[in-house]
């Protein structure tokens, strides 16, 4: 059985759709948040503790699901 490759943007859109909490690892820090929006440059709009922030895509190292 052949597995389908998931594109990064598809994964981020699924996190938005499912309202999943994620760990966002940036160059110098890690944030637990919910992703609210994304654009073609992987810039993210995130909700962190009742605050909304914009994170530039070139600062993102890893996005992983928070369990």
mmCIF file of N, CA and C in Angstrom:
data_model
loop_
_atom_site.group_PDB
_atom_site.id
_atom_site.type_symbol
_atom_site.label_atom_id
_atom_site.label_comp_id
_atom_site.label_asym_id
_atom_site.label_seq_id
_atom_site.Cartn_x
_atom_site.Cartn_y
_atom_site.Cartn_z
ATOM 1 N N UNK A 1 0.841 -1.185 0.000
ATOM 2 C CA UNK A 1 0.000 0.000 0.000
ATOM 3 C C UNK A 1 0.887 1.250 0.000
ATOM 4 N N UNK A 2 0.627 2.139 -0.920
ATOM 5 C CA UNK A 2 1.433 3.344 -1.062
ATOM 6 C C UNK A 2 0.876 4.463 -0.178
ATOM 7 N N UNK A 3 1.768 5.101 0.593
ATOM 8 C CA UNK A 3 1.339 6.209 1.444
ATOM 9 C C UNK A 3 1.420 7.513 0.675
ATOM 10 N N UNK A 4 0.429 8.363 0.891
ATOM 11 C CA UNK A 4 0.393 9.660 0.237
ATOM 12 C C UNK A 4 1.230 10.653 1.038
ATOM 13 N N UNK A 5 2.044 11.417 0.352
ATOM 14 C CA UNK A 5 2.873 12.430 1.004
ATOM 15 C C UNK A 5 2.004 13.636 1.359
ATOM 16 N N UNK A 6 2.116 14.103 2.598
ATOM 17 C CA UNK A 6 1.350 15.258 3.055
ATOM 18 C C UNK A 6 2.241 16.496 2.961
ATOM 19 N N UNK A 7 1.750 17.508 2.287
ATOM 20 C CA UNK A 7 2.500 18.754 2.157
ATOM 21 C C UNK A 7 2.404 19.563 3.448
ATOM 22 N N UNK A 8 3.430 20.348 3.773
ATOM 23 C CA UNK A 8 3.415 21.133 5.016
ATOM 24 C C UNK A 8 2.190 22.034 5.145
ATOM 25 N N UNK A 9 1.802 22.687 4.072
ATOM 26 C CA UNK A 9 0.643 23.577 4.131
ATOM 27 C C UNK A 9 -0.639 22.802 4.430
ATOM 28 N N UNK A 10 -0.756 21.577 3.893
ATOM 29 C CA UNK A 10 -1.916 20.728 4.185
ATOM 30 C C UNK A 10 -1.975 20.381 5.667
ATOM 31 N N UNK A 11 -0.829 20.084 6.261
ATOM 32 C CA UNK A 11 -0.783 19.755 7.689
ATOM 33 C C UNK A 11 -1.217 20.950 8.522
ATOM 34 N N UNK A 12 -0.726 22.136 8.185
ATOM 35 C CA UNK A 12 -1.085 23.341 8.936
ATOM 36 C C UNK A 12 -2.581 23.622 8.797
ATOM 37 N N UNK A 13 -3.125 23.475 7.606
ATOM 38 C CA UNK A 13 -4.562 23.691 7.402
ATOM 39 C C UNK A 13 -5.373 22.691 8.225
ATOM 40 N N UNK A 14 -4.905 21.449 8.345
ATOM 41 C CA UNK A 14 -5.627 20.472 9.173
ATOM 42 C C UNK A 14 -5.570 20.858 10.650
ATOM 43 N N UNK A 15 -4.459 21.431 11.119
ATOM 44 C CA UNK A 15 -4.379 21.917 12.504
ATOM 45 C C UNK A 15 -5.379 23.053 12.726
ATOM 46 N N UNK A 16 -5.532 23.921 11.735
ATOM 47 C CA UNK A 16 -6.490 25.028 11.841
ATOM 48 C C UNK A 16 -7.916 24.480 11.866
ATOM 49 N N UNK A 17 -8.223 23.579 10.942
ATOM 50 C CA UNK A 17 -9.565 23.013 10.830
ATOM 51 C C UNK A 17 -9.975 22.276 12.096
ATOM 52 N N UNK A 18 -9.050 21.504 12.667
ATOM 53 C CA UNK A 18 -9.346 20.716 13.867
ATOM 54 C C UNK A 18 -9.170 21.508 15.159
ATOM 55 N N UNK A 19 -8.748 22.772 15.043
ATOM 56 C CA UNK A 19 -8.478 23.631 16.217
ATOM 57 C C UNK A 19 -7.524 22.944 17.194
ATOM 58 N N UNK A 20 -6.492 22.316 16.645
ATOM 59 C CA UNK A 20 -5.515 21.565 17.437
ATOM 60 C C UNK A 20 -4.527 22.496 18.119
ATOM 61 N N UNK A 21 -4.132 22.127 19.341
ATOM 62 C CA UNK A 21 -3.031 22.830 20.011
ATOM 63 C C UNK A 21 -1.733 22.266 19.458
ATOM 64 N N UNK A 22 -0.787 23.159 19.184
ATOM 65 C CA UNK A 22 0.499 22.741 18.631
ATOM 66 C C UNK A 22 1.640 23.374 19.417
ATOM 67 N N UNK A 23 2.808 22.735 19.325
ATOM 68 C CA UNK A 23 4.044 23.348 19.800
ATOM 69 C C UNK A 23 4.707 23.956 18.578
ATOM 70 N N UNK A 24 4.961 25.240 18.648
ATOM 71 C CA UNK A 24 5.599 25.965 17.570
ATOM 72 C C UNK A 24 7.021 26.267 18.020
ATOM 73 N N UNK A 25 8.001 25.595 17.415
ATOM 74 C CA UNK A 25 9.400 25.824 17.760
ATOM 75 C C UNK A 25 9.955 26.868 16.802
ATOM 76 N N UNK A 26 10.391 27.978 17.381
ATOM 77 C CA UNK A 26 10.975 29.066 16.604
ATOM 78 C C UNK A 26 12.489 29.015 16.758
ATOM 79 N N UNK A 27 13.192 29.946 16.161
ATOM 80 C CA UNK A 27 14.655 29.941 16.231
ATOM 81 C C UNK A 27 15.168 29.992 17.660
ATOM 82 N N UNK A 28 14.504 30.766 18.528
ATOM 83 C CA UNK A 28 15.035 30.965 19.878
ATOM 84 C C UNK A 28 14.082 30.591 20.998
ATOM 85 N N UNK A 29 12.892 30.097 20.680
ATOM 86 C CA UNK A 29 11.911 29.787 21.724
ATOM 87 C C UNK A 29 10.894 28.764 21.232
ATOM 88 N N UNK A 30 10.065 28.279 22.150
ATOM 89 C CA UNK A 30 8.987 27.358 21.811
ATOM 90 C C UNK A 30 7.693 27.899 22.401
ATOM 91 N N UNK A 31 6.599 27.803 21.639
ATOM 92 C CA UNK A 31 5.306 28.339 22.060
ATOM 93 C C UNK A 31 4.253 27.254 21.904
ATOM 94 N N UNK A 32 3.376 27.107 22.908
ATOM 95 C CA UNK A 32 2.195 26.250 22.761
ATOM 96 C C UNK A 32 1.046 27.162 22.374
ATOM 97 N N UNK A 33 0.385 26.857 21.256
ATOM 98 C CA UNK A 33 -0.622 27.775 20.732
ATOM 99 C C UNK A 33 -1.621 27.038 19.845
ATOM 100 N N UNK A 34 -2.598 27.787 19.357
ATOM 101 C CA UNK A 34 -3.504 27.319 18.311
ATOM 102 C C UNK A 34 -3.262 28.187 17.088
ATOM 103 N N UNK A 35 -3.166 27.552 15.929
ATOM 104 C CA UNK A 35 -2.961 28.289 14.685
ATOM 105 C C UNK A 35 -4.326 28.728 14.165
ATOM 106 N N UNK A 36 -4.440 30.012 13.850
ATOM 107 C CA UNK A 36 -5.706 30.578 13.391
ATOM 108 C C UNK A 36 -5.693 30.799 11.883
ATOM 109 N N UNK A 37 -4.520 31.146 11.326
ATOM 110 C CA UNK A 37 -4.435 31.417 9.900
ATOM 111 C C UNK A 37 -3.035 31.199 9.367
ATOM 112 N N UNK A 38 -2.947 31.039 8.049
ATOM 113 C CA UNK A 38 -1.661 30.804 7.379
ATOM 114 C C UNK A 38 -1.741 31.395 5.973
ATOM 115 N N UNK A 39 -0.595 31.796 5.426
ATOM 116 C CA UNK A 39 -0.557 32.243 4.038
ATOM 117 C C UNK A 39 0.466 31.424 3.257
ATOM 118 N N UNK A 40 0.673 31.784 1.994
ATOM 119 C CA UNK A 40 1.554 30.992 1.127
ATOM 120 C C UNK A 40 3.014 31.057 1.534
ATOM 121 N N UNK A 41 3.395 31.999 2.398
ATOM 122 C CA UNK A 41 4.773 32.104 2.878
ATOM 123 C C UNK A 41 4.963 31.440 4.234
ATOM 124 N N UNK A 42 3.951 30.698 4.696
ATOM 125 C CA UNK A 42 3.940 30.023 6.005
ATOM 126 C C UNK A 42 3.999 31.016 7.162
ATOM 127 N N UNK A 43 3.607 32.273 6.922
ATOM 128 C CA UNK A 43 3.396 33.194 8.034
ATOM 129 C C UNK A 43 2.161 32.697 8.769
ATOM 130 N N UNK A 44 2.211 32.649 10.094
ATOM 131 C CA UNK A 44 1.106 32.110 10.877
ATOM 132 C C UNK A 44 0.488 33.184 11.756
ATOM 133 N N UNK A 45 -0.824 33.132 11.882
ATOM 134 C CA UNK A 45 -1.534 33.898 12.900
ATOM 135 C C UNK A 45 -1.878 32.885 13.979
ATOM 136 N N UNK A 46 -1.438 33.163 15.219
ATOM 137 C CA UNK A 46 -1.627 32.206 16.313
ATOM 138 C C UNK A 46 -2.329 32.868 17.495
ATOM 139 N N UNK A 47 -3.029 32.032 18.269
ATOM 140 C CA UNK A 47 -3.615 32.458 19.539
ATOM 141 C C UNK A 47 -2.792 31.862 20.662
ATOM 142 N N UNK A 48 -2.287 32.734 21.542
ATOM 143 C CA UNK A 48 -1.506 32.315 22.708
ATOM 144 C C UNK A 48 -2.077 33.031 23.921
ATOM 145 N N UNK A 49 -2.631 32.272 24.862
ATOM 146 C CA UNK A 49 -3.132 32.861 26.118
ATOM 147 C C UNK A 49 -3.945 34.132 25.891
ATOM 148 N N UNK A 50 -5.004 34.035 25.104
ATOM 149 C CA UNK A 50 -5.911 35.170 24.853
ATOM 150 C C UNK A 50 -5.289 36.287 24.021
ATOM 151 N N UNK A 51 -4.096 36.095 23.480
ATOM 152 C CA UNK A 51 -3.462 37.085 22.606
ATOM 153 C C UNK A 51 -3.352 36.511 21.202
ATOM 154 N N UNK A 52 -3.455 37.362 20.201
ATOM 155 C CA UNK A 52 -3.283 36.950 18.813
ATOM 156 C C UNK A 52 -1.982 37.544 18.294
ATOM 157 N N UNK A 53 -1.150 36.695 17.661
ATOM 158 C CA UNK A 53 0.163 37.134 17.177
ATOM 159 C C UNK A 53 0.379 36.689 15.734
ATOM 160 N N UNK A 54 1.268 37.390 15.053
ATOM 161 C CA UNK A 54 1.712 37.008 13.720
ATOM 162 C C UNK A 54 3.153 36.533 13.819
ATOM 163 N N UNK A 55 3.426 35.334 13.290
ATOM 164 C CA UNK A 55 4.782 34.781 13.285
ATOM 165 C C UNK A 55 5.219 34.645 11.831
ATOM 166 N N UNK A 56 6.349 35.255 11.488
ATOM 167 C CA UNK A 56 6.872 35.140 10.124
ATOM 168 C C UNK A 56 7.349 33.716 9.858
ATOM 169 N N UNK A 57 7.046 33.221 8.689
ATOM 170 C CA UNK A 57 7.365 31.851 8.331
ATOM 171 C C UNK A 57 8.839 31.506 8.380
ATOM 172 N N UNK A 58 9.730 32.469 8.118
ATOM 173 C CA UNK A 58 11.162 32.155 8.116
ATOM 174 C C UNK A 58 11.732 31.985 9.520
ATOM 175 N N UNK A 59 10.930 32.217 10.571
ATOM 176 C CA UNK A 59 11.374 31.993 11.950
ATOM 177 C C UNK A 59 10.939 30.635 12.492
ATOM 178 N N UNK A 60 10.107 29.918 11.746
ATOM 179 C CA UNK A 60 9.555 28.646 12.220
ATOM 180 C C UNK A 60 10.522 27.512 11.905
ATOM 181 N N UNK A 61 10.828 26.708 12.933
ATOM 182 C CA UNK A 61 11.715 25.564 12.759
ATOM 183 C C UNK A 61 10.896 24.274 12.702
ATOM 184 N N UNK A 62 9.988 24.074 13.681
ATOM 185 C CA UNK A 62 9.182 22.852 13.763
ATOM 186 C C UNK A 62 7.781 23.203 14.244
ATOM 187 N N UNK A 63 6.776 22.515 13.683
ATOM 188 C CA UNK A 63 5.408 22.576 14.204
ATOM 189 C C UNK A 63 5.019 21.144 14.540
ATOM 190 N N UNK A 64 4.643 20.897 15.807
ATOM 191 C CA UNK A 64 4.244 19.546 16.206
ATOM 192 C C UNK A 64 2.991 19.617 17.060
ATOM 193 N N UNK A 65 2.200 18.555 17.012
ATOM 194 C CA UNK A 65 0.971 18.494 17.806
ATOM 195 C C UNK A 65 1.290 18.435 19.285
ATOM 196 N N UNK A 66 0.529 19.169 20.080
ATOM 197 C CA UNK A 66 0.639 19.092 21.542
ATOM 198 C C UNK A 66 -0.319 18.001 21.996
ATOM 199 N N UNK A 67 0.155 17.071 22.767
ATOM 200 C CA UNK A 67 -0.692 15.953 23.225
ATOM 201 C C UNK A 67 -1.331 16.270 24.536
#
